[in-house]
Amino acid sequence: MTERLNSAQPYVLGLFRIVVGLLFFCHGASSLFGWFGGVDGNGATVDAGTWPGWYAAVIQLVGGALVMFGLGTRAAALISSGSMAYAYFKVHQPEELWPIQNGGEPSAMFCWALLLLVFTGSGAFSLDRLIAAARGERGRNSAADSEGSGRTPIAA
């Protein structure tokens, strides 16, 4: 069973990346364009150039799209994860200690999910992989590469 799960790992990781990127993108689109109910569900948007809300929304929109499509995944995920760490510690944590109490659960979850992608890479279904294949490079996260190189998958 472990071998079967390990062989599916790049595909599940790719789906994880797509979902996390899409959700992160939606947060940015909500704040910048008022989509999905806008800020606080009232259709409002963040004023352009305001610190830190507008800058966070731009990172969410661009970073979410890059992560979702798997283009420059590690760099986009690192910047996005850092922005969520900043959001948690500057906005939420001063109110209360625990994320459940201070409304910081989304920030904490995005921070850790995106940080995971920094270390795992994009998985399957990514533009990073297509570009690497076009250049003749081997994908770094495929099960075949792990087996062929003697490396073990992430979750052995």
CSV table of N, CA, C and O in Angstrom, one decimal, residues 24-136:
chain,number,residue,atom,x,y,z
A,24,PHE,N,-5.9,31.1,-2.3
A,24,PHE,CA,-5.1,32.2,-2.0
A,24,PHE,C,-5.4,33.3,-3.0
A,24,PHE,O,-5.5,34.5,-2.6
A,25,PHE,N,-5.5,33.0,-4.3
A,25,PHE,CA,-5.8,33.9,-5.3
A,25,PHE,C,-7.2,34.5,-5.0
A,25,PHE,O,-7.4,35.7,-5.2
A,26,CYS,N,-8.2,33.7,-4.6
A,26,CYS,CA,-9.5,34.3,-4.3
A,26,CYS,C,-9.5,35.3,-3.2
A,26,CYS,O,-10.2,36.3,-3.3
A,27,HIS,N,-8.6,35.1,-2.2
A,27,HIS,CA,-8.5,36.2,-1.2
A,27,HIS,C,-8.0,37.5,-1.8
A,27,HIS,O,-8.6,38.5,-1.4
A,28,GLY,N,-7.0,37.4,-2.6
A,28,GLY,CA,-6.5,38.6,-3.3
A,28,GLY,C,-7.6,39.3,-4.2
A,28,GLY,O,-7.8,40.5,-4.1
A,29,ALA,N,-8.3,38.5,-4.9
A,29,ALA,CA,-9.3,39.0,-5.8
A,29,ALA,C,-10.5,39.6,-5.0
A,29,ALA,O,-11.0,40.6,-5.5
A,30,SER,N,-10.8,39.0,-3.9
A,30,SER,CA,-11.8,39.6,-3.1
A,30,SER,C,-11.5,41.0,-2.6
A,30,SER,O,-12.3,41.9,-2.6
A,31,SER,N,-10.2,41.1,-2.1
A,31,SER,CA,-9.8,42.4,-1.6
A,31,SER,C,-9.6,43.4,-2.6
A,31,SER,O,-9.9,44.6,-2.4
A,32,LEU,N,-9.0,43.0,-3.8
A,32,LEU,CA,-8.7,44.0,-4.8
A,32,LEU,C,-9.9,44.4,-5.7
A,32,LEU,O,-10.0,45.5,-6.1
A,33,PHE,N,-10.7,43.4,-6.0
A,33,PHE,CA,-11.8,43.6,-7.0
A,33,PHE,C,-13.2,43.5,-6.4
A,33,PHE,O,-14.2,43.7,-7.2
A,34,GLY,N,-13.3,43.1,-5.2
A,34,GLY,CA,-14.7,43.0,-4.6
A,34,GLY,C,-15.3,41.7,-5.0
A,34,GLY,O,-16.5,41.5,-4.7
A,35,TRP,N,-14.6,40.8,-5.6
A,35,TRP,CA,-15.2,39.5,-6.0
A,35,TRP,C,-15.5,38.7,-4.7
A,35,TRP,O,-15.0,38.9,-3.7
A,36,PHE,N,-16.4,37.7,-4.9
A,36,PHE,CA,-16.7,36.8,-3.8
A,36,PHE,C,-17.2,37.5,-2.5
A,36,PHE,O,-16.9,37.0,-1.4
A,37,GLY,N,-17.8,38.6,-2.7
A,37,GLY,CA,-18.3,39.3,-1.5
A,37,GLY,C,-17.4,40.5,-1.1
A,37,GLY,O,-17.8,41.3,-0.2
A,38,GLY,N,-16.2,40.5,-1.6
A,38,GLY,CA,-15.4,41.6,-1.2
A,38,GLY,C,-14.9,41.6,0.2
A,38,GLY,O,-15.0,40.5,0.9
A,39,VAL,N,-14.3,42.7,0.7
A,39,VAL,CA,-13.8,42.7,2.1
A,39,VAL,C,-14.9,42.7,3.0
A,39,VAL,O,-15.9,43.4,2.9
A,40,ASP,N,-14.9,41.8,4.0
A,40,ASP,CA,-15.9,41.6,5.0
A,40,ASP,C,-17.3,41.3,4.5
A,40,ASP,O,-18.3,41.6,5.1
A,41,GLY,N,-17.3,40.8,3.3
A,41,GLY,CA,-18.6,40.3,2.7
A,41,GLY,C,-19.5,41.4,2.2
A,41,GLY,O,-20.7,41.2,1.9
A,42,ASN,N,-19.0,42.7,2.2
A,42,ASN,CA,-19.9,43.8,1.8
A,42,ASN,C,-19.6,44.3,0.4
A,42,ASN,O,-20.1,45.4,0.0
A,43,GLY,N,-18.8,43.6,-0.4
A,43,GLY,CA,-18.5,44.1,-1.7
A,43,GLY,C,-17.4,45.1,-1.8
A,43,GLY,O,-17.1,45.6,-2.9
A,44,ALA,N,-16.9,45.6,-0.7
A,44,ALA,CA,-15.9,46.7,-0.7
A,44,ALA,C,-14.5,46.1,-1.1
A,44,ALA,O,-14.3,44.9,-1.1
A,45,THR,N,-13.7,47.0,-1.5
A,45,THR,CA,-12.3,46.6,-1.8
A,45,THR,C,-11.3,47.4,-0.9
A,45,THR,O,-11.7,48.4,-0.2
A,46,VAL,N,-10.1,47.0,-0.9
A,46,VAL,CA,-9.1,47.7,-0.2
A,46,VAL,C,-8.6,48.9,-1.0
A,46,VAL,O,-8.4,48.8,-2.2
A,47,ASP,N,-8.4,50.0,-0.3
A,47,ASP,CA,-7.9,51.2,-1.0
A,47,ASP,C,-6.5,51.0,-1.5
A,47,ASP,O,-5.7,50.4,-0.8
A,48,ALA,N,-6.3,51.4,-2.8
A,48,ALA,CA,-5.0,51.2,-3.5
A,48,ALA,C,-3.9,51.8,-2.7
A,48,ALA,O,-4.0,53.0,-2.2
A,49,GLY,N,-2.8,51.1,-2.5
A,49,GLY,CA,-1.6,51.6,-1.9
A,49,GLY,C,-1.6,51.6,-0.3
A,49,GLY,O,-0.6,52.0,0.3
A,50,THR,N,-2.7,51.2,0.3
A,50,THR,CA,-2.7,51.2,1.8
A,50,THR,C,-1.9,50.1,2.3
A,50,THR,O,-1.9,48.9,1.8
A,51,TRP,N,-1.2,50.4,3.4
A,51,TRP,CA,-0.4,49.4,4.1
A,51,TRP,C,-1.1,48.8,5.2
A,51,TRP,O,-1.7,49.6,6.0
A,52,PRO,N,-1.1,47.5,5.5
A,52,PRO,CA,-0.5,46.5,4.6
A,52,PRO,C,-1.5,45.8,3.7
A,52,PRO,O,-1.2,44.9,2.9
A,53,GLY,N,-2.8,46.2,3.9
A,53,GLY,CA,-3.9,45.4,3.2
A,53,GLY,C,-3.8,45.3,1.7
A,53,GLY,O,-3.9,44.3,1.1
A,54,TRP,N,-3.5,46.4,1.0
A,54,TRP,CA,-3.4,46.4,-0.4
A,54,TRP,C,-2.2,45.6,-0.9
A,54,TRP,O,-2.3,44.8,-1.8
A,55,TYR,N,-1.1,45.7,-0.3
A,55,TYR,CA,0.1,45.0,-0.7
A,55,TYR,C,-0.1,43.5,-0.4
A,55,TYR,O,0.3,42.7,-1.2
A,56,ALA,N,-0.7,43.1,0.7
A,56,ALA,CA,-1.0,41.7,1.0
A,56,ALA,C,-2.0,41.2,-0.1
A,56,ALA,O,-1.8,40.0,-0.6
A,57,ALA,N,-3.0,42.0,-0.5
A,57,ALA,CA,-3.9,41.5,-1.5
A,57,ALA,C,-3.2,41.3,-2.9
A,57,ALA,O,-3.5,40.3,-3.6
A,58,VAL,N,-2.2,42.1,-3.2
A,58,VAL,CA,-1.5,41.9,-4.5
A,58,VAL,C,-0.7,40.7,-4.4
A,58,VAL,O,-0.6,39.9,-5.3
A,59,ILE,N,0.0,40.4,-3.2
A,59,ILE,CA,0.8,39.2,-3.1
A,59,ILE,C,-0.2,38.0,-3.1
A,59,ILE,O,0.2,37.0,-3.8
A,60,GLN,N,-1.4,38.1,-2.5
A,60,GLN,CA,-2.3,37.0,-2.6
A,60,GLN,C,-2.8,36.7,-4.0
A,60,GLN,O,-2.8,35.6,-4.5
A,61,LEU,N,-3.1,37.7,-4.8
A,61,LEU,CA,-3.5,37.6,-6.1
A,61,LEU,C,-2.4,37.0,-7.0
A,61,LEU,O,-2.6,36.0,-7.7
A,62,VAL,N,-1.3,37.6,-7.1
A,62,VAL,CA,-0.2,37.2,-7.9
A,62,VAL,C,0.4,35.9,-7.4
A,62,VAL,O,0.6,35.0,-8.2
A,63,GLY,N,0.7,35.8,-6.1
A,63,GLY,CA,1.3,34.6,-5.6
A,63,GLY,C,0.4,33.4,-5.7
A,63,GLY,O,0.8,32.3,-6.1
A,64,GLY,N,-0.9,33.7,-5.5
A,64,GLY,CA,-1.9,32.6,-5.6
A,64,GLY,C,-2.0,32.1,-7.1
A,64,GLY,O,-2.0,30.9,-7.3
A,65,ALA,N,-2.0,33.0,-8.0
A,65,ALA,CA,-2.0,32.6,-9.4
A,65,ALA,C,-0.7,31.8,-9.8
A,65,ALA,O,-0.8,30.7,-10.5
A,66,LEU,N,0.4,32.3,-9.4
A,66,LEU,CA,1.7,31.6,-9.7
A,66,LEU,C,1.7,30.2,-9.1
A,66,LEU,O,2.1,29.2,-9.7
A,67,VAL,N,1.3,30.1,-7.8
A,67,VAL,CA,1.3,28.8,-7.1
A,67,VAL,C,0.2,27.9,-7.8
A,67,VAL,O,0.5,26.7,-8.1
A,68,MET,N,-0.9,28.4,-8.1
A,68,MET,CA,-2.0,27.6,-8.7
A,68,MET,C,-1.5,27.0,-10.1
A,68,MET,O,-1.7,25.8,-10.3
A,69,PHE,N,-0.8,27.8,-10.9
A,69,PHE,CA,-0.4,27.3,-12.2
A,69,PHE,C,1.0,26.6,-12.1
A,69,PHE,O,1.4,26.0,-13.1
A,70,GLY,N,1.6,26.7,-10.9
A,70,GLY,CA,2.9,26.0,-10.8
A,70,GLY,C,4.0,26.7,-11.6
A,70,GLY,O,4.8,26.0,-12.2
A,71,LEU,N,4.1,28.0,-11.5
A,71,LEU,CA,5.1,28.7,-12.2
A,71,LEU,C,5.9,29.5,-11.2
A,71,LEU,O,5.4,30.4,-10.5
A,72,GLY,N,7.2,29.1,-11.1
A,72,GLY,CA,8.0,29.7,-10.0
A,72,GLY,C,7.4,29.4,-8.7
A,72,GLY,O,7.4,30.3,-7.8
A,73,THR,N,7.0,28.2,-8.5
A,73,THR,CA,6.2,27.8,-7.3
A,73,THR,C,6.9,28.1,-6.0
A,73,THR,O,6.4,28.6,-5.1
A,74,ARG,N,8.2,27.7,-5.9
A,74,ARG,CA,8.9,27.8,-4.7
A,74,ARG,C,9.1,29.2,-4.3
A,74,ARG,O,8.9,29.6,-3.1
A,75,ALA,N,9.5,30.1,-5.2
A,75,ALA,CA,9.7,31.5,-4.9
A,75,ALA,C,8.4,32.2,-4.5
A,75,ALA,O,8.3,32.9,-3.5
A,76,ALA,N,7.3,31.9,-5.3
A,76,ALA,CA,6.0,32.5,-5.0
A,76,ALA,C,5.5,32.0,-3.7
A,76,ALA,O,4.9,32.8,-3.0
A,77,ALA,N,5.6,30.8,-3.4
A,77,ALA,CA,5.2,30.2,-2.1
A,77,ALA,C,5.9,30.8,-1.0
A,77,ALA,O,5.3,31.1,0.1
A,78,LEU,N,7.2,31.0,-1.1
A,78,LEU,CA,8.0,31.6,0.0
A,78,LEU,C,7.6,33.0,0.3
A,78,LEU,O,7.3,33.4,1.5
A,79,ILE,N,7.4,33.8,-0.7
A,79,ILE,CA,6.9,35.2,-0.5
A,79,ILE,C,5.5,35.2,0.1
A,79,ILE,O,5.2,36.0,1.0
A,80,SER,N,4.7,34.4,-0.5
A,80,SER,CA,3.3,34.3,0.0
A,80,SER,C,3.2,33.8,1.5
A,80,SER,O,2.5,34.3,2.3
A,81,SER,N,4.0,32.8,1.8
A,81,SER,CA,4.1,32.3,3.1
A,81,SER,C,4.5,33.4,4.1
A,81,SER,O,4.0,33.6,5.2
A,82,GLY,N,5.6,34.1,3.7
A,82,GLY,CA,6.1,35.2,4.6
A,82,GLY,C,5.0,36.3,4.8
A,82,GLY,O,4.9,36.8,5.9
A,83,SER,N,4.2,36.6,3.8
A,83,SER,CA,3.2,37.6,3.9
A,83,SER,C,2.1,37.1,4.9
A,83,SER,O,1.6,37.9,5.7
A,84,MET,N,1.9,35.8,4.9
A,84,MET,CA,0.9,35.3,5.9
A,84,MET,C,1.4,35.2,7.3
A,84,MET,O,0.7,35.5,8.3
A,85,ALA,N,2.7,35.0,7.4
A,85,ALA,CA,3.4,35.0,8.7
A,85,ALA,C,3.3,36.5,9.3
A,85,ALA,O,2.9,36.7,10.5
A,86,TYR,N,3.6,37.4,8.4
A,86,TYR,CA,3.5,38.8,8.8
A,86,TYR,C,2.0,39.2,9.3
A,86,TYR,O,1.8,39.8,10.3
A,87,ALA,N,1.1,38.7,8.4
A,87,ALA,CA,-0.3,39.0,8.8
A,87,ALA,C,-0.7,38.4,10.1
A,87,ALA,O,-1.4,39.1,10.9
A,88,TYR,N,-0.2,37.2,10.4
A,88,TYR,CA,-0.6,36.6,11.6
A,88,TYR,C,0.0,37.3,12.8
A,88,TYR,O,-0.7,37.7,13.8
A,89,PHE,N,1.3,37.6,12.8
A,89,PHE,CA,2.0,38.1,13.9
A,89,PHE,C,1.8,39.6,14.1
A,89,PHE,O,1.8,40.1,15.2
A,90,LYS,N,1.5,40.4,13.0
A,90,LYS,CA,1.2,41.8,13.2
A,90,LYS,C,-0.3,42.2,13.4
A,90,LYS,O,-0.6,43.2,14.0
A,91,VAL,N,-1.2,41.4,12.8
A,91,VAL,CA,-2.6,41.7,12.8
A,91,VAL,C,-3.3,40.8,13.8
A,91,VAL,O,-4.1,41.4,14.6
A,92,HIS,N,-3.1,39.5,13.8
A,92,HIS,CA,-4.0,38.6,14.6
A,92,HIS,C,-3.4,38.3,16.0
A,92,HIS,O,-4.1,38.4,17.0
A,93,GLN,N,-2.1,38.0,16.1
A,93,GLN,CA,-1.6,37.5,17.3
A,93,GLN,C,-1.6,38.6,18.4
A,93,GLN,O,-1.8,38.2,19.6
A,94,PRO,N,-1.4,39.9,18.1
A,94,PRO,CA,-1.5,40.8,19.2
A,94,PRO,C,-2.9,40.9,19.9
A,94,PRO,O,-3.0,41.3,21.1
A,95,GLU,N,-4.0,40.4,19.2
A,95,GLU,CA,-5.3,40.4,19.8
A,95,GLU,C,-5.5,39.3,20.9
A,95,GLU,O,-6.0,39.5,21.9
A,96,GLU,N,-5.0,38.1,20.5
A,96,GLU,CA,-5.1,36.9,21.4
A,96,GLU,C,-4.0,36.0,21.0
A,96,GLU,O,-3.5,36.1,19.9
A,97,LEU,N,-3.7,35.0,21.8
A,97,LEU,CA,-2.6,34.1,21.6
A,97,LEU,C,-2.9,33.1,20.5
A,97,LEU,O,-2.2,32.8,19.6
A,98,TRP,N,-4.1,32.4,20.6
A,98,TRP,CA,-4.4,31.3,19.7
A,98,TRP,C,-5.2,31.8,18.5
A,98,TRP,O,-6.1,32.6,18.6
A,99,PRO,N,-4.9,31.1,17.4
A,99,PRO,CA,-5.5,31.5,16.1
A,99,PRO,C,-7.1,31.4,16.2
A,99,PRO,O,-7.8,32.2,15.6
A,100,ILE,N,-7.6,30.4,16.9
A,100,ILE,CA,-9.0,30.2,17.0
A,100,ILE,C,-9.7,31.4,17.7
A,100,ILE,O,-10.8,31.8,17.5
A,101,GLN,N,-8.9,32.1,18.6
A,101,GLN,CA,-9.4,33.2,19.3
A,101,GLN,C,-9.2,34.6,18.6
A,101,GLN,O,-10.0,35.5,18.8
A,102,ASN,N,-8.2,34.7,17.8
A,102,ASN,CA,-7.9,35.9,17.2
A,102,ASN,C,-8.2,36.1,15.7
A,102,ASN,O,-7.9,37.0,15.0
A,103,GLY,N,-8.9,35.0,15.1
A,103,GLY,CA,-9.3,35.1,13.7
A,103,GLY,C,-8.2,34.9,12.8
A,103,GLY,O,-8.3,35.1,11.6
A,104,GLY,N,-7.1,34.3,13.3
A,104,GLY,CA,-5.9,34.2,12.4
A,104,GLY,C,-5.7,32.8,11.8
A,104,GLY,O,-4.7,32.5,11.2
A,105,GLU,N,-6.7,31.9,11.9
A,105,GLU,CA,-6.6,30.6,11.4
A,105,GLU,C,-6.3,30.6,9.9
A,105,GLU,O,-5.4,29.9,9.4
A,106,PRO,N,-7.0,31.4,9.0
A,106,PRO,CA,-6.6,31.4,7.6
A,106,PRO,C,-5.2,31.8,7.4
A,106,PRO,O,-4.5,31.2,6.6
A,107,SER,N,-4.7,32.8,8.1
A,107,SER,CA,-3.3,33.2,7.9
A,107,SER,C,-2.3,32.2,8.3
A,107,SER,O,-1.4,31.9,7.6
A,108,ALA,N,-2.6,31.5,9.4
A,108,ALA,CA,-1.7,30.4,9.9
A,108,ALA,C,-1.7,29.2,8.9
A,108,ALA,O,-0.7,28.7,8.6
A,109,MET,N,-2.9,28.8,8.5
A,109,MET,CA,-3.0,27.7,7.6
A,109,MET,C,-2.3,28.0,6.2
A,109,MET,O,-1.6,27.2,5.7
A,110,PHE,N,-2.6,29.2,5.7
A,110,PHE,CA,-1.9,29.5,4.4
A,110,PHE,C,-0.4,29.6,4.6
A,110,PHE,O,0.3,29.2,3.7
A,111,CYS,N,0.0,30.2,5.7
A,111,CYS,CA,1.5,30.3,5.9
A,111,CYS,C,2.1,28.9,5.9
A,111,CYS,O,3.1,28.7,5.2
A,112,TRP,N,1.6,27.9,6.6
A,112,TRP,CA,2.2,26.6,6.7
A,112,TRP,C,2.0,25.8,5.4
A,112,TRP,O,2.9,25.1,5.0
A,113,ALA,N,0.8,25.9,4.8
A,113,ALA,CA,0.6,25.2,3.5
A,113,ALA,C,1.6,25.7,2.4
A,113,ALA,O,2.1,24.9,1.7
A,114,LEU,N,1.7,27.0,2.4
A,114,LEU,CA,2.6,27.6,1.4
A,114,LEU,C,4.1,27.3,1.7
A,114,LEU,O,4.9,27.0,0.8
A,115,LEU,N,4.4,27.3,3.0
A,115,LEU,CA,5.8,26.9,3.3
A,115,LEU,C,6.1,25.4,3.0
A,115,LEU,O,7.2,25.1,2.5
A,116,LEU,N,5.1,24.6,3.1
A,116,LEU,CA,5.3,23.2,2.7
A,116,LEU,C,5.7,23.1,1.2
A,116,LEU,O,6.5,22.4,0.8
A,117,LEU,N,5.0,23.9,0.4
A,117,LEU,CA,5.2,23.9,-1.1
A,117,LEU,C,6.7,24.5,-1.4
A,117,LEU,O,7.2,24.1,-2.4
A,118,VAL,N,7.2,25.3,-0.6
A,118,VAL,CA,8.6,25.8,-0.8
A,118,VAL,C,9.5,24.6,-0.7
A,118,VAL,O,10.5,24.5,-1.5
A,119,PHE,N,9.3,23.6,0.2
A,119,PHE,CA,10.2,22.5,0.3
A,119,PHE,C,9.8,21.3,-0.6
A,119,PHE,O,10.7,20.5,-0.9
A,120,THR,N,8.6,21.2,-1.0
A,120,THR,CA,8.2,20.0,-1.8
A,120,THR,C,8.3,20.3,-3.3
A,120,THR,O,8.4,19.4,-4.1
A,121,GLY,N,8.1,21.6,-3.7
A,121,GLY,CA,8.1,21.9,-5.1
A,121,GLY,C,6.6,21.8,-5.6
A,121,GLY,O,5.7,21.7,-4.8
A,122,SER,N,6.5,21.9,-6.9
A,122,SER,CA,5.2,22.0,-7.5
A,122,SER,C,4.4,20.7,-7.6
A,122,SER,O,3.2,20.7,-7.8
A,123,GLY,N,5.0,19.6,-7.7
A,123,GLY,CA,4.3,18.3,-7.9
A,123,GLY,C,3.9,18.3,-9.4
A,123,GLY,O,4.5,18.9,-10.3
A,124,ALA,N,2.9,17.4,-9.7
A,124,ALA,CA,2.5,17.2,-11.1
A,124,ALA,C,1.6,18.4,-11.5
A,124,ALA,O,1.2,19.2,-10.7
A,125,PHE,N,1.3,18.4,-12.8
A,125,PHE,CA,0.4,19.4,-13.4
A,125,PHE,C,0.8,20.8,-13.3
A,125,PHE,O,0.1,21.8,-13.1
A,126,SER,N,2.1,21.1,-13.4
A,126,SER,CA,2.6,22.5,-13.2
A,126,SER,C,3.4,23.0,-14.5
A,126,SER,O,3.9,22.2,-15.2
A,127,LEU,N,3.3,24.3,-14.6
A,127,LEU,CA,4.1,24.9,-15.7
A,127,LEU,C,5.6,24.7,-15.5
A,127,LEU,O,6.4,24.6,-16.4
A,128,ASP,N,6.0,24.7,-14.2
A,128,ASP,CA,7.4,24.4,-13.9
A,128,ASP,C,7.9,23.1,-14.6
A,128,ASP,O,9.0,23.1,-15.2
A,129,ARG,N,7.1,22.1,-14.4
A,129,ARG,CA,7.4,20.8,-15.0
A,129,ARG,C,7.4,20.8,-16.5
A,129,ARG,O,8.3,20.2,-17.2
A,130,LEU,N,6.4,21.5,-17.1
A,130,LEU,CA,6.4,21.6,-18.6
A,130,LEU,C,7.6,22.3,-19.1
A,130,LEU,O,8.2,21.9,-20.1
A,131,ILE,N,8.0,23.4,-18.4
A,131,ILE,CA,9.2,24.1,-18.9
A,131,ILE,C,10.5,23.3,-18.7
A,131,ILE,O,11.3,23.2,-19.6
A,132,ALA,N,10.6,22.6,-17.6
A,132,ALA,CA,11.7,21.7,-17.4
A,132,ALA,C,11.7,20.6,-18.5
A,132,ALA,O,12.8,20.2,-19.0
A,133,ALA,N,10.6,20.0,-18.8
A,133,ALA,CA,10.5,19.0,-19.8
A,133,ALA,C,10.9,19.5,-21.2
A,133,ALA,O,11.6,18.9,-22.0
A,134,ALA,N,10.5,20.8,-21.5
A,134,ALA,CA,10.9,21.4,-22.8
A,134,ALA,C,12.4,21.6,-22.9
A,134,ALA,O,12.9,21.6,-24.0
A,135,ARG,N,13.0,21.9,-21.7
A,135,ARG,CA,14.4,22.1,-21.7
A,135,ARG,C,15.2,20.8,-21.6
A,135,ARG,O,16.4,20.8,-21.6
A,136,GLY,N,14.5,19.7,-21.5
A,136,GLY,CA,15.1,18.4,-21.4
A,136,GLY,C,15.6,18.0,-20.0
A,136,GLY,O,16.3,17.0,-19.8
